[in-house]
Amino acid sequence: MDRLWAPWRLAYVTAAQVPPTDCIFCDPSAGRDVDLVVLRGRHAYVILNLYPYNNGHLMVVPTRHLAALEALTPDEQVELMQLARLSEMALNEAYRPQGINVGINLGKAAGAGIEDHLHVHLVPRWSGDTNFMTAVGQTRVLPEELGATAARLRPIFERLAQ
Ligand SMILES: [Zn+2]
Protein backbone atom coordinates (compact mmCIF):
# COMPACT_ATOMS: atom_id res chain seq x y z
CA MET A 1 0.00 0.00 0.00
CA ASP A 2 1.33 3.41 -0.94
CA ARG A 3 1.32 6.05 1.74
CA LEU A 4 1.65 9.78 1.45
CA TRP A 5 4.29 10.89 3.90
CA ALA A 6 3.35 14.32 5.14
CA PRO A 7 5.37 15.18 8.26
CA TRP A 8 4.31 18.82 8.15
CA ARG A 9 0.72 17.70 8.57
CA LEU A 10 1.58 15.55 11.59
CA ALA A 11 3.32 18.52 13.22
CA TYR A 12 0.29 20.69 12.53
CA VAL A 13 -2.15 18.16 14.03
CA THR A 14 0.03 17.60 17.10
CA ALA A 15 0.43 21.31 17.75
CA ALA A 16 -3.29 21.83 17.46
CA GLN A 17 -3.98 19.13 20.04
CA VAL A 18 -1.56 20.36 22.70
CA PRO A 19 -3.43 22.89 24.83
CA PRO A 20 -1.58 25.82 26.39
CA THR A 21 -0.92 25.13 30.07
CA ASP A 22 -2.28 28.48 31.21
CA CYS A 23 -5.78 28.15 29.68
CA ILE A 24 -8.41 27.93 32.44
CA PHE A 25 -10.90 26.33 30.03
CA CYS A 26 -8.47 23.57 29.00
CA ASP A 27 -7.95 22.64 32.66
CA PRO A 28 -11.01 23.99 34.47
CA SER A 29 -10.34 22.20 37.77
CA ALA A 30 -6.71 23.34 38.18
CA GLY A 31 -5.97 25.16 41.41
CA ARG A 32 -9.60 25.36 42.55
CA ASP A 33 -10.94 24.42 45.96
CA VAL A 34 -14.43 24.16 44.54
CA ASP A 35 -15.17 22.16 41.37
CA LEU A 36 -17.12 24.58 39.20
CA VAL A 37 -17.91 22.04 36.45
CA VAL A 38 -21.55 20.95 36.73
CA LEU A 39 -21.76 18.66 33.66
CA ARG A 40 -19.14 16.94 31.50
CA GLY A 41 -20.04 15.76 28.00
CA ARG A 42 -18.02 14.09 25.25
CA HIS A 43 -16.90 17.25 23.46
CA ALA A 44 -17.97 20.02 25.83
CA TYR A 45 -18.78 20.79 29.45
CA VAL A 46 -20.84 23.21 31.54
CA ILE A 47 -19.10 25.30 34.20
CA LEU A 48 -20.06 28.08 36.62
CA ASN A 49 -18.55 31.47 35.91
CA LEU A 50 -16.04 32.32 38.66
CA TYR A 51 -17.11 35.98 38.39
CA PRO A 52 -20.85 35.64 37.82
CA TYR A 53 -23.09 38.50 36.70
CA ASN A 54 -25.98 36.77 38.44
CA ASN A 55 -26.64 33.63 40.44
CA GLY A 56 -26.46 30.62 38.13
CA HIS A 57 -24.26 32.29 35.47
CA LEU A 58 -23.11 29.29 33.39
CA MET A 59 -20.74 28.78 30.49
CA VAL A 60 -20.83 25.98 27.91
CA VAL A 61 -17.27 25.27 26.78
CA PRO A 62 -15.88 22.98 24.06
CA THR A 63 -13.23 20.67 25.55
CA ARG A 64 -10.86 21.41 22.67
CA HIS A 65 -8.85 24.64 22.71
CA LEU A 66 -10.32 26.72 19.89
CA ALA A 67 -11.19 30.39 19.53
CA ALA A 68 -14.03 30.60 16.99
CA LEU A 69 -17.21 28.90 15.85
CA GLU A 70 -15.43 28.32 12.52
CA ALA A 71 -13.11 25.76 14.17
CA LEU A 72 -15.89 23.59 15.63
CA THR A 73 -16.44 20.10 14.22
CA PRO A 74 -20.06 19.05 13.49
CA ASP A 75 -20.07 16.86 16.64
CA GLU A 76 -18.84 19.78 18.75
CA GLN A 77 -21.46 22.11 17.26
CA VAL A 78 -24.23 19.66 18.13
CA GLU A 79 -23.06 19.07 21.68
CA LEU A 80 -22.50 22.75 22.39
CA MET A 81 -26.14 23.44 21.53
CA GLN A 82 -27.35 20.34 23.39
CA LEU A 83 -25.55 21.51 26.55
CA ALA A 84 -26.87 25.07 26.08
CA ARG A 85 -30.37 23.56 25.93
CA LEU A 86 -29.79 21.52 29.11
CA SER A 87 -28.40 24.66 30.78
CA GLU A 88 -31.55 26.58 29.92
CA MET A 89 -33.66 23.76 31.39
CA ALA A 90 -31.52 23.46 34.54
CA LEU A 91 -31.57 27.22 35.17
CA ASN A 92 -35.33 27.38 34.69
CA GLU A 93 -35.79 24.52 37.15
CA ALA A 94 -33.33 25.77 39.79
CA TYR A 95 -33.88 29.53 39.65
CA ARG A 96 -37.09 30.21 37.73
CA PRO A 97 -35.58 33.30 36.05
CA GLN A 98 -37.75 35.67 34.04
CA GLY A 99 -35.27 35.51 31.17
CA ILE A 100 -31.84 34.17 30.17
CA ASN A 101 -29.11 35.94 28.20
CA VAL A 102 -27.32 33.47 25.91
CA GLY A 103 -24.27 34.90 24.22
CA ILE A 104 -20.79 34.49 22.78
CA ASN A 105 -18.13 37.20 22.74
CA LEU A 106 -15.64 36.59 19.92
CA GLY A 107 -12.45 38.60 20.39
CA LYS A 108 -11.33 41.24 22.89
CA ALA A 109 -13.15 44.07 21.09
CA ALA A 110 -16.39 42.13 21.53
CA GLY A 111 -15.82 41.81 25.26
CA ALA A 112 -14.28 38.35 25.53
CA GLY A 113 -12.43 37.93 28.83
CA ILE A 114 -10.69 34.83 27.52
CA GLU A 115 -10.57 35.16 23.75
CA ASP A 116 -8.50 32.06 22.88
CA HIS A 117 -11.00 29.46 24.11
CA LEU A 118 -14.59 29.68 22.91
CA HIS A 119 -17.35 29.73 25.54
CA VAL A 120 -21.11 30.37 25.52
CA HIS A 121 -22.52 32.42 28.41
CA LEU A 122 -25.94 31.76 29.94
CA VAL A 123 -27.00 34.42 32.45
CA PRO A 124 -30.33 34.10 34.25
CA ARG A 125 -32.19 37.41 34.36
CA TRP A 126 -34.88 39.01 36.48
CA SER A 127 -36.56 42.28 35.68
CA GLY A 128 -34.95 44.94 37.83
CA ASP A 129 -31.51 43.30 38.02
CA THR A 130 -28.49 45.13 36.63
CA ASN A 131 -28.18 45.38 32.87
CA PHE A 132 -26.06 42.56 31.40
CA MET A 133 -23.59 44.84 29.64
CA THR A 134 -23.13 47.35 32.47
CA ALA A 135 -22.56 44.53 34.94
CA VAL A 136 -19.29 43.58 33.24
CA GLY A 137 -16.32 44.34 35.45
CA GLN A 138 -18.36 45.57 38.38
CA THR A 139 -18.70 43.95 41.75
CA ARG A 140 -22.08 42.40 42.29
CA VAL A 141 -23.55 41.21 45.55
CA LEU A 142 -24.56 37.60 45.07
CA PRO A 143 -26.61 35.89 47.74
CA GLU A 144 -25.42 32.40 46.84
CA GLU A 145 -21.90 30.98 47.14
CA LEU A 146 -20.45 29.29 44.06
CA GLY A 147 -20.06 25.99 45.88
CA ALA A 148 -23.73 26.04 46.84
CA THR A 149 -24.69 26.93 43.28
CA ALA A 150 -22.68 23.97 41.92
CA ALA A 151 -24.19 21.59 44.48
CA ARG A 152 -27.66 22.80 43.56
CA LEU A 153 -27.23 22.53 39.78
CA ARG A 154 -25.16 19.32 39.45
CA PRO A 155 -27.92 16.80 40.33
CA ILE A 156 -30.38 18.64 38.07
CA PHE A 157 -27.94 18.41 35.15
CA GLU A 158 -27.24 14.75 35.86
CA ARG A 159 -30.94 13.94 35.73
CA LEU A 160 -31.61 16.07 32.61
CA ALA A 161 -28.62 14.54 30.77
CA GLN A 162 -29.97 11.00 31.09
ZN1 LIG B 1 -8.07 26.28 26.16
JSON list of N, CA, C and O in Angstrom, two decimals, residues 76-125:
[
{"chain": "A", "resi": 76, "resn": "GLU", "atom": "N", "xyz": [-18.99, 18.75, 17.72]},
{"chain": "A", "resi": 76, "resn": "GLU", "atom": "CA", "xyz": [-18.84, 19.78, 18.75]},
{"chain": "A", "resi": 76, "resn": "GLU", "atom": "C", "xyz": [-19.97, 20.80, 18.66]},
{"chain": "A", "resi": 76, "resn": "GLU", "atom": "O", "xyz": [-20.49, 21.25, 19.69]},
{"chain": "A", "resi": 77, "resn": "GLN", "atom": "N", "xyz": [-20.36, 21.16, 17.44]},
{"chain": "A", "resi": 77, "resn": "GLN", "atom": "CA", "xyz": [-21.46, 22.11, 17.26]},
{"chain": "A", "resi": 77, "resn": "GLN", "atom": "C", "xyz": [-22.74, 21.56, 17.88]},
{"chain": "A", "resi": 77, "resn": "GLN", "atom": "O", "xyz": [-23.46, 22.27, 18.59]},
{"chain": "A", "resi": 78, "resn": "VAL", "atom": "N", "xyz": [-23.01, 20.28, 17.61]},
{"chain": "A", "resi": 78, "resn": "VAL", "atom": "CA", "xyz": [-24.23, 19.66, 18.13]},
{"chain": "A", "resi": 78, "resn": "VAL", "atom": "C", "xyz": [-24.21, 19.64, 19.65]},
{"chain": "A", "resi": 78, "resn": "VAL", "atom": "O", "xyz": [-25.18, 20.02, 20.31]},
{"chain": "A", "resi": 79, "resn": "GLU", "atom": "N", "xyz": [-23.09, 19.21, 20.23]},
{"chain": "A", "resi": 79, "resn": "GLU", "atom": "CA", "xyz": [-23.06, 19.07, 21.68]},
{"chain": "A", "resi": 79, "resn": "GLU", "atom": "C", "xyz": [-23.08, 20.41, 22.39]},
{"chain": "A", "resi": 79, "resn": "GLU", "atom": "O", "xyz": [-23.68, 20.55, 23.46]},
{"chain": "A", "resi": 80, "resn": "LEU", "atom": "N", "xyz": [-22.46, 21.41, 21.80]},
{"chain": "A", "resi": 80, "resn": "LEU", "atom": "CA", "xyz": [-22.50, 22.75, 22.39]},
{"chain": "A", "resi": 80, "resn": "LEU", "atom": "C", "xyz": [-23.95, 23.22, 22.52]},
{"chain": "A", "resi": 80, "resn": "LEU", "atom": "O", "xyz": [-24.35, 23.76, 23.55]},
{"chain": "A", "resi": 81, "resn": "MET", "atom": "N", "xyz": [-24.74, 23.01, 21.48]},
{"chain": "A", "resi": 81, "resn": "MET", "atom": "CA", "xyz": [-26.14, 23.44, 21.53]},
{"chain": "A", "resi": 81, "resn": "MET", "atom": "C", "xyz": [-26.96, 22.53, 22.44]},
{"chain": "A", "resi": 81, "resn": "MET", "atom": "O", "xyz": [-27.86, 23.01, 23.14]},
{"chain": "A", "resi": 82, "resn": "GLN", "atom": "N", "xyz": [-26.65, 21.24, 22.47]},
{"chain": "A", "resi": 82, "resn": "GLN", "atom": "CA", "xyz": [-27.35, 20.34, 23.39]},
{"chain": "A", "resi": 82, "resn": "GLN", "atom": "C", "xyz": [-27.11, 20.77, 24.84]},
{"chain": "A", "resi": 82, "resn": "GLN", "atom": "O", "xyz": [-28.04, 20.79, 25.66]},
{"chain": "A", "resi": 83, "resn": "LEU", "atom": "N", "xyz": [-25.86, 21.11, 25.18]},
{"chain": "A", "resi": 83, "resn": "LEU", "atom": "CA", "xyz": [-25.55, 21.51, 26.55]},
{"chain": "A", "resi": 83, "resn": "LEU", "atom": "C", "xyz": [-26.13, 22.89, 26.87]},
{"chain": "A", "resi": 83, "resn": "LEU", "atom": "O", "xyz": [-26.52, 23.15, 28.01]},
{"chain": "A", "resi": 84, "resn": "ALA", "atom": "N", "xyz": [-26.21, 23.77, 25.86]},
{"chain": "A", "resi": 84, "resn": "ALA", "atom": "CA", "xyz": [-26.87, 25.07, 26.08]},
{"chain": "A", "resi": 84, "resn": "ALA", "atom": "C", "xyz": [-28.35, 24.84, 26.39]},
{"chain": "A", "resi": 84, "resn": "ALA", "atom": "O", "xyz": [-28.93, 25.51, 27.26]},
{"chain": "A", "resi": 85, "resn": "ARG", "atom": "N", "xyz": [-28.95, 23.89, 25.69]},
{"chain": "A", "resi": 85, "resn": "ARG", "atom": "CA", "xyz": [-30.37, 23.56, 25.93]},
{"chain": "A", "resi": 85, "resn": "ARG", "atom": "C", "xyz": [-30.56, 23.01, 27.34]},
{"chain": "A", "resi": 85, "resn": "ARG", "atom": "O", "xyz": [-31.48, 23.43, 28.07]},
{"chain": "A", "resi": 86, "resn": "LEU", "atom": "N", "xyz": [-29.70, 22.07, 27.75]},
{"chain": "A", "resi": 86, "resn": "LEU", "atom": "CA", "xyz": [-29.79, 21.52, 29.11]},
{"chain": "A", "resi": 86, "resn": "LEU", "atom": "C", "xyz": [-29.57, 22.62, 30.15]},
{"chain": "A", "resi": 86, "resn": "LEU", "atom": "O", "xyz": [-30.20, 22.61, 31.21]},
{"chain": "A", "resi": 87, "resn": "SER", "atom": "N", "xyz": [-28.67, 23.56, 29.85]},
{"chain": "A", "resi": 87, "resn": "SER", "atom": "CA", "xyz": [-28.40, 24.66, 30.78]},
{"chain": "A", "resi": 87, "resn": "SER", "atom": "C", "xyz": [-29.64, 25.53, 30.95]},
{"chain": "A", "resi": 87, "resn": "SER", "atom": "O", "xyz": [-29.97, 25.95, 32.07]},
{"chain": "A", "resi": 88, "resn": "GLU", "atom": "N", "xyz": [-30.30, 25.82, 29.84]},
{"chain": "A", "resi": 88, "resn": "GLU", "atom": "CA", "xyz": [-31.55, 26.58, 29.92]},
{"chain": "A", "resi": 88, "resn": "GLU", "atom": "C", "xyz": [-32.56, 25.86, 30.82]},
{"chain": "A", "resi": 88, "resn": "GLU", "atom": "O", "xyz": [-33.18, 26.46, 31.71]},
{"chain": "A", "resi": 89, "resn": "MET", "atom": "N", "xyz": [-32.70, 24.53, 30.60]},
{"chain": "A", "resi": 89, "resn": "MET", "atom": "CA", "xyz": [-33.66, 23.76, 31.39]},
{"chain": "A", "resi": 89, "resn": "MET", "atom": "C", "xyz": [-33.28, 23.72, 32.86]},
{"chain": "A", "resi": 89, "resn": "MET", "atom": "O", "xyz": [-34.14, 23.87, 33.75]},
{"chain": "A", "resi": 90, "resn": "ALA", "atom": "N", "xyz": [-31.98, 23.54, 33.15]},
{"chain": "A", "resi": 90, "resn": "ALA", "atom": "CA", "xyz": [-31.52, 23.46, 34.54]},
{"chain": "A", "resi": 90, "resn": "ALA", "atom": "C", "xyz": [-31.71, 24.80, 35.25]},
{"chain": "A", "resi": 90, "resn": "ALA", "atom": "O", "xyz": [-32.14, 24.85, 36.41]},
{"chain": "A", "resi": 91, "resn": "LEU", "atom": "N", "xyz": [-31.40, 25.90, 34.56]},
{"chain": "A", "resi": 91, "resn": "LEU", "atom": "CA", "xyz": [-31.57, 27.22, 35.17]},
{"chain": "A", "resi": 91, "resn": "LEU", "atom": "C", "xyz": [-33.03, 27.51, 35.43]},
{"chain": "A", "resi": 91, "resn": "LEU", "atom": "O", "xyz": [-33.39, 28.05, 36.49]},
{"chain": "A", "resi": 92, "resn": "ASN", "atom": "N", "xyz": [-33.90, 27.15, 34.49]},
{"chain": "A", "resi": 92, "resn": "ASN", "atom": "CA", "xyz": [-35.33, 27.38, 34.69]},
{"chain": "A", "resi": 92, "resn": "ASN", "atom": "C", "xyz": [-35.84, 26.59, 35.89]},
{"chain": "A", "resi": 92, "resn": "ASN", "atom": "O", "xyz": [-36.65, 27.09, 36.67]},
{"chain": "A", "resi": 93, "resn": "GLU", "atom": "N", "xyz": [-35.35, 25.35, 36.04]},
{"chain": "A", "resi": 93, "resn": "GLU", "atom": "CA", "xyz": [-35.79, 24.52, 37.15]},
{"chain": "A", "resi": 93, "resn": "GLU", "atom": "C", "xyz": [-35.25, 25.03, 38.49]},
{"chain": "A", "resi": 93, "resn": "GLU", "atom": "O", "xyz": [-35.98, 25.11, 39.48]},
{"chain": "A", "resi": 94, "resn": "ALA", "atom": "N", "xyz": [-33.97, 25.42, 38.52]},
{"chain": "A", "resi": 94, "resn": "ALA", "atom": "CA", "xyz": [-33.33, 25.77, 39.79]},
{"chain": "A", "resi": 94, "resn": "ALA", "atom": "C", "xyz": [-33.66, 27.20, 40.23]},
{"chain": "A", "resi": 94, "resn": "ALA", "atom": "O", "xyz": [-33.79, 27.46, 41.42]},
{"chain": "A", "resi": 95, "resn": "TYR", "atom": "N", "xyz": [-33.78, 28.12, 39.28]},
{"chain": "A", "resi": 95, "resn": "TYR", "atom": "CA", "xyz": [-33.88, 29.53, 39.65]},
{"chain": "A", "resi": 95, "resn": "TYR", "atom": "C", "xyz": [-35.16, 30.23, 39.20]},
{"chain": "A", "resi": 95, "resn": "TYR", "atom": "O", "xyz": [-35.44, 31.33, 39.63]},
{"chain": "A", "resi": 96, "resn": "ARG", "atom": "N", "xyz": [-35.89, 29.59, 38.30]},
{"chain": "A", "resi": 96, "resn": "ARG", "atom": "CA", "xyz": [-37.09, 30.21, 37.73]},
{"chain": "A", "resi": 96, "resn": "ARG", "atom": "C", "xyz": [-36.85, 31.66, 37.33]},
{"chain": "A", "resi": 96, "resn": "ARG", "atom": "O", "xyz": [-37.57, 32.57, 37.78]},
{"chain": "A", "resi": 97, "resn": "PRO", "atom": "N", "xyz": [-35.83, 31.92, 36.49]},
{"chain": "A", "resi": 97, "resn": "PRO", "atom": "CA", "xyz": [-35.58, 33.30, 36.05]},
{"chain": "A", "resi": 97, "resn": "PRO", "atom": "C", "xyz": [-36.68, 33.77, 35.11]},
{"chain": "A", "resi": 97, "resn": "PRO", "atom": "O", "xyz": [-37.42, 32.97, 34.54]},
{"chain": "A", "resi": 98, "resn": "GLN", "atom": "N", "xyz": [-36.76, 35.09, 34.96]},
{"chain": "A", "resi": 98, "resn": "GLN", "atom": "CA", "xyz": [-37.75, 35.67, 34.04]},
{"chain": "A", "resi": 98, "resn": "GLN", "atom": "C", "xyz": [-37.21, 35.75, 32.61]},
{"chain": "A", "resi": 98, "resn": "GLN", "atom": "O", "xyz": [-37.96, 36.02, 31.67]},
{"chain": "A", "resi": 99, "resn": "GLY", "atom": "N", "xyz": [-35.90, 35.53, 32.48]},
{"chain": "A", "resi": 99, "resn": "GLY", "atom": "CA", "xyz": [-35.27, 35.51, 31.17]},
{"chain": "A", "resi": 99, "resn": "GLY", "atom": "C", "xyz": [-33.86, 34.96, 31.29]},
{"chain": "A", "resi": 99, "resn": "GLY", "atom": "O", "xyz": [-33.35, 34.80, 32.41]},
{"chain": "A", "resi": 100, "resn": "ILE", "atom": "N", "xyz": [-33.23, 34.65, 30.17]},
{"chain": "A", "resi": 100, "resn": "ILE", "atom": "CA", "xyz": [-31.84, 34.17, 30.17]},
{"chain": "A", "resi": 100, "resn": "ILE", "atom": "C", "xyz": [-31.12, 34.83, 29.00]},
{"chain": "A", "resi": 100, "resn": "ILE", "atom": "O", "xyz": [-31.58, 34.77, 27.86]},
{"chain": "A", "resi": 101, "resn": "ASN", "atom": "N", "xyz": [-29.97, 35.49, 29.28]},
{"chain": "A", "resi": 101, "resn": "ASN", "atom": "CA", "xyz": [-29.11, 35.94, 28.20]},
{"chain": "A", "resi": 101, "resn": "ASN", "atom": "C", "xyz": [-28.22, 34.78, 27.76]},
{"chain": "A", "resi": 101, "resn": "ASN", "atom": "O", "xyz": [-27.56, 34.15, 28.59]},
{"chain": "A", "resi": 102, "resn": "VAL", "atom": "N", "xyz": [-28.22, 34.48, 26.46]},
{"chain": "A", "resi": 102, "resn": "VAL", "atom": "CA", "xyz": [-27.32, 33.47, 25.91]},
{"chain": "A", "resi": 102, "resn": "VAL", "atom": "C", "xyz": [-26.43, 34.19, 24.91]},
{"chain": "A", "resi": 102, "resn": "VAL", "atom": "O", "xyz": [-26.95, 34.82, 23.97]},
{"chain": "A", "resi": 103, "resn": "GLY", "atom": "N", "xyz": [-25.12, 34.11, 25.11]},
{"chain": "A", "resi": 103, "resn": "GLY", "atom": "CA", "xyz": [-24.27, 34.90, 24.22]},
{"chain": "A", "resi": 103, "resn": "GLY", "atom": "C", "xyz": [-22.83, 34.43, 24.13]},
{"chain": "A", "resi": 103, "resn": "GLY", "atom": "O", "xyz": [-22.31, 33.76, 25.02]},
{"chain": "A", "resi": 104, "resn": "ILE", "atom": "N", "xyz": [-22.20, 34.79, 23.02]},
{"chain": "A", "resi": 104, "resn": "ILE", "atom": "CA", "xyz": [-20.79, 34.49, 22.78]},
{"chain": "A", "resi": 104, "resn": "ILE", "atom": "C", "xyz": [-20.07, 35.79, 22.42]},
{"chain": "A", "resi": 104, "resn": "ILE", "atom": "O", "xyz": [-20.55, 36.53, 21.56]},
{"chain": "A", "resi": 105, "resn": "ASN", "atom": "N", "xyz": [-18.96, 36.06, 23.10]},
{"chain": "A", "resi": 105, "resn": "ASN", "atom": "CA", "xyz": [-18.13, 37.20, 22.74]},
{"chain": "A", "resi": 105, "resn": "ASN", "atom": "C", "xyz": [-16.89, 36.70, 22.01]},
{"chain": "A", "resi": 105, "resn": "ASN", "atom": "O", "xyz": [-16.07, 36.01, 22.59]},
{"chain": "A", "resi": 106, "resn": "LEU", "atom": "N", "xyz": [-16.79, 37.02, 20.72]},
{"chain": "A", "resi": 106, "resn": "LEU", "atom": "CA", "xyz": [-15.64, 36.59, 19.92]},
{"chain": "A", "resi": 106, "resn": "LEU", "atom": "C", "xyz": [-14.66, 37.73, 19.81]},
{"chain": "A", "resi": 106, "resn": "LEU", "atom": "O", "xyz": [-14.93, 38.72, 19.15]},
{"chain": "A", "resi": 107, "resn": "GLY", "atom": "N", "xyz": [-13.49, 37.58, 20.47]},
{"chain": "A", "resi": 107, "resn": "GLY", "atom": "CA", "xyz": [-12.45, 38.60, 20.39]},
{"chain": "A", "resi": 107, "resn": "GLY", "atom": "C", "xyz": [-12.56, 39.63, 21.50]},
{"chain": "A", "resi": 107, "resn": "GLY", "atom": "O", "xyz": [-13.63, 39.87, 22.06]},
{"chain": "A", "resi": 108, "resn": "LYS", "atom": "N", "xyz": [-11.41, 40.25, 21.82]},
{"chain": "A", "resi": 108, "resn": "LYS", "atom": "CA", "xyz": [-11.33, 41.24, 22.89]},
{"chain": "A", "resi": 108, "resn": "LYS", "atom": "C", "xyz": [-12.27, 42.42, 22.65]},
{"chain": "A", "resi": 108, "resn": "LYS", "atom": "O", "xyz": [-12.95, 42.89, 23.57]},
{"chain": "A", "resi": 109, "resn": "ALA", "atom": "N", "xyz": [-12.33, 42.90, 21.40]},
{"chain": "A", "resi": 109, "resn": "ALA", "atom": "CA", "xyz": [-13.15, 44.07, 21.09]},
{"chain": "A", "resi": 109, "resn": "ALA", "atom": "C", "xyz": [-14.62, 43.79, 21.33]},
{"chain": "A", "resi": 109, "resn": "ALA", "atom": "O", "xyz": [-15.41, 44.72, 21.56]},
{"chain": "A", "resi": 110, "resn": "ALA", "atom": "N", "xyz": [-15.00, 42.50, 21.30]},
{"chain": "A", "resi": 110, "resn": "ALA", "atom": "CA", "xyz": [-16.39, 42.13, 21.53]},
{"chain": "A", "resi": 110, "resn": "ALA", "atom": "C", "xyz": [-16.66, 41.86, 23.00]},
{"chain": "A", "resi": 110, "resn": "ALA", "atom": "O", "xyz": [-17.78, 41.50, 23.38]},
{"chain": "A", "resi": 111, "resn": "GLY", "atom": "N", "xyz": [-15.63, 41.98, 23.84]},
{"chain": "A", "resi": 111, "resn": "GLY", "atom": "CA", "xyz": [-15.82, 41.81, 25.26]},
{"chain": "A", "resi": 111, "resn": "GLY", "atom": "C", "xyz": [-15.41, 40.46, 25.82]},
{"chain": "A", "resi": 111, "resn": "GLY", "atom": "O", "xyz": [-15.73, 40.16, 26.97]},
{"chain": "A", "resi": 112, "resn": "ALA", "atom": "N", "xyz": [-14.72, 39.66, 25.04]},
{"chain": "A", "resi": 112, "resn": "ALA", "atom": "CA", "xyz": [-14.28, 38.35, 25.53]},
{"chain": "A", "resi": 112, "resn": "ALA", "atom": "C", "xyz": [-13.22, 38.50, 26.59]},
{"chain": "A", "resi": 112, "resn": "ALA", "atom": "O", "xyz": [-12.20, 39.15, 26.37]},
{"chain": "A", "resi": 113, "resn": "GLY", "atom": "N", "xyz": [-13.44, 37.91, 27.78]},
{"chain": "A", "resi": 113, "resn": "GLY", "atom": "CA", "xyz": [-12.43, 37.93, 28.83]},
{"chain": "A", "resi": 113, "resn": "GLY", "atom": "C", "xyz": [-11.30, 36.99, 28.49]},
{"chain": "A", "resi": 113, "resn": "GLY", "atom": "O", "xyz": [-10.14, 37.28, 28.69]},
{"chain": "A", "resi": 114, "resn": "ILE", "atom": "N", "xyz": [-11.67, 35.82, 27.98]},
{"chain": "A", "resi": 114, "resn": "ILE", "atom": "CA", "xyz": [-10.69, 34.83, 27.52]},
{"chain": "A", "resi": 114, "resn": "ILE", "atom": "C", "xyz": [-11.01, 34.56, 26.06]},
{"chain": "A", "resi": 114, "resn": "ILE", "atom": "O", "xyz": [-11.98, 33.90, 25.72]},
{"chain": "A", "resi": 115, "resn": "GLU", "atom": "N", "xyz": [-10.20, 35.15, 25.17]},
{"chain": "A", "resi": 115, "resn": "GLU", "atom": "CA", "xyz": [-10.57, 35.16, 23.75]},
{"chain": "A", "resi": 115, "resn": "GLU", "atom": "C", "xyz": [-10.05, 33.94, 23.00]},
{"chain": "A", "resi": 115, "resn": "GLU", "atom": "O", "xyz": [-10.46, 33.70, 21.88]},
{"chain": "A", "resi": 116, "resn": "ASP", "atom": "N", "xyz": [-9.12, 33.17, 23.61]},
{"chain": "A", "resi": 116, "resn": "ASP", "atom": "CA", "xyz": [-8.50, 32.06, 22.88]},
{"chain": "A", "resi": 116, "resn": "ASP", "atom": "C", "xyz": [-9.29, 30.77, 22.99]},
{"chain": "A", "resi": 116, "resn": "ASP", "atom": "O", "xyz": [-9.00, 29.81, 22.29]},
{"chain": "A", "resi": 117, "resn": "HIS", "atom": "N", "xyz": [-10.24, 30.69, 23.92]},
{"chain": "A", "resi": 117, "resn": "HIS", "atom": "CA", "xyz": [-11.00, 29.46, 24.11]},
{"chain": "A", "resi": 117, "resn": "HIS", "atom": "C", "xyz": [-12.49, 29.80, 24.15]},
{"chain": "A", "resi": 117, "resn": "HIS", "atom": "O", "xyz": [-12.96, 30.42, 25.11]},
{"chain": "A", "resi": 118, "resn": "LEU", "atom": "N", "xyz": [-13.17, 29.38, 23.10]},
{"chain": "A", "resi": 118, "resn": "LEU", "atom": "CA", "xyz": [-14.59, 29.68, 22.91]},
{"chain": "A", "resi": 118, "resn": "LEU", "atom": "C", "xyz": [-15.43, 29.28, 24.13]},
{"chain": "A", "resi": 118, "resn": "LEU", "atom": "O", "xyz": [-15.18, 28.23, 24.73]},
{"chain": "A", "resi": 119, "resn": "HIS", "atom": "N", "xyz": [-16.42, 30.09, 24.48]},
{"chain": "A", "resi": 119, "resn": "HIS", "atom": "CA", "xyz": [-17.35, 29.73, 25.54]},
{"chain": "A", "resi": 119, "resn": "HIS", "atom": "C", "xyz": [-18.67, 30.48, 25.34]},
{"chain": "A", "resi": 119, "resn": "HIS", "atom": "O", "xyz": [-18.68, 31.61, 24.91]},
{"chain": "A", "resi": 120, "resn": "VAL", "atom": "N", "xyz": [-19.76, 29.81, 25.66]},
{"chain": "A", "resi": 120, "resn": "VAL", "atom": "CA", "xyz": [-21.11, 30.37, 25.52]},
{"chain": "A", "resi": 120, "resn": "VAL", "atom": "C", "xyz": [-21.63, 30.73, 26.91]},
{"chain": "A", "resi": 120, "resn": "VAL", "atom": "O", "xyz": [-21.71, 29.86, 27.78]},
{"chain": "A", "resi": 121, "resn": "HIS", "atom": "N", "xyz": [-21.99, 31.99, 27.12]},
{"chain": "A", "resi": 121, "resn": "HIS", "atom": "CA", "xyz": [-22.52, 32.42, 28.41]},
{"chain": "A", "resi": 121, "resn": "HIS", "atom": "C", "xyz": [-24.03, 32.18, 28.48]},
{"chain": "A", "resi": 121, "resn": "HIS", "atom": "O", "xyz": [-24.74, 32.40, 27.49]},
{"chain": "A", "resi": 122, "resn": "LEU", "atom": "N", "xyz": [-24.51, 31.74, 29.64]},
{"chain": "A", "resi": 122, "resn": "LEU", "atom": "CA", "xyz": [-25.94, 31.76, 29.94]},
{"chain": "A", "resi": 122, "resn": "LEU", "atom": "C", "xyz": [-26.12, 32.47, 31.27]},
{"chain": "A", "resi": 122, "resn": "LEU", "atom": "O", "xyz": [-25.62, 32.01, 32.29]},
{"chain": "A", "resi": 123, "resn": "VAL", "atom": "N", "xyz": [-26.81, 33.61, 31.25]},
{"chain": "A", "resi": 123, "resn": "VAL", "atom": "CA", "xyz": [-27.00, 34.42, 32.45]},
{"chain": "A", "resi": 123, "resn": "VAL", "atom": "C", "xyz": [-28.49, 34.54, 32.75]},
{"chain": "A", "resi": 123, "resn": "VAL", "atom": "O", "xyz": [-29.23, 35.15, 31.98]},
{"chain": "A", "resi": 124, "resn": "PRO", "atom": "N", "xyz": [-28.92, 33.95, 33.87]},
{"chain": "A", "resi": 124, "resn": "PRO", "atom": "CA", "xyz": [-30.33, 34.10, 34.25]},
{"chain": "A", "resi": 124, "resn": "PRO", "atom": "C", "xyz": [-30.64, 35.56, 34.57]},
{"chain": "A", "resi": 124, "resn": "PRO", "atom": "O", "xyz": [-29.80, 36.25, 35.14]},
{"chain": "A", "resi": 125, "resn": "ARG", "atom": "N", "xyz": [-31.83, 36.00, 34.19]},
{"chain": "A", "resi": 125, "resn": "ARG", "atom": "CA", "xyz": [-32.19, 37.41, 34.36]},
{"chain": "A", "resi": 125, "resn": "ARG", "atom": "C", "xyz": [-33.52, 37.56, 35.06]},
{"chain": "A", "resi": 125, "resn": "ARG", "atom": "O", "xyz": [-34.43, 36.73, 34.89]}
]
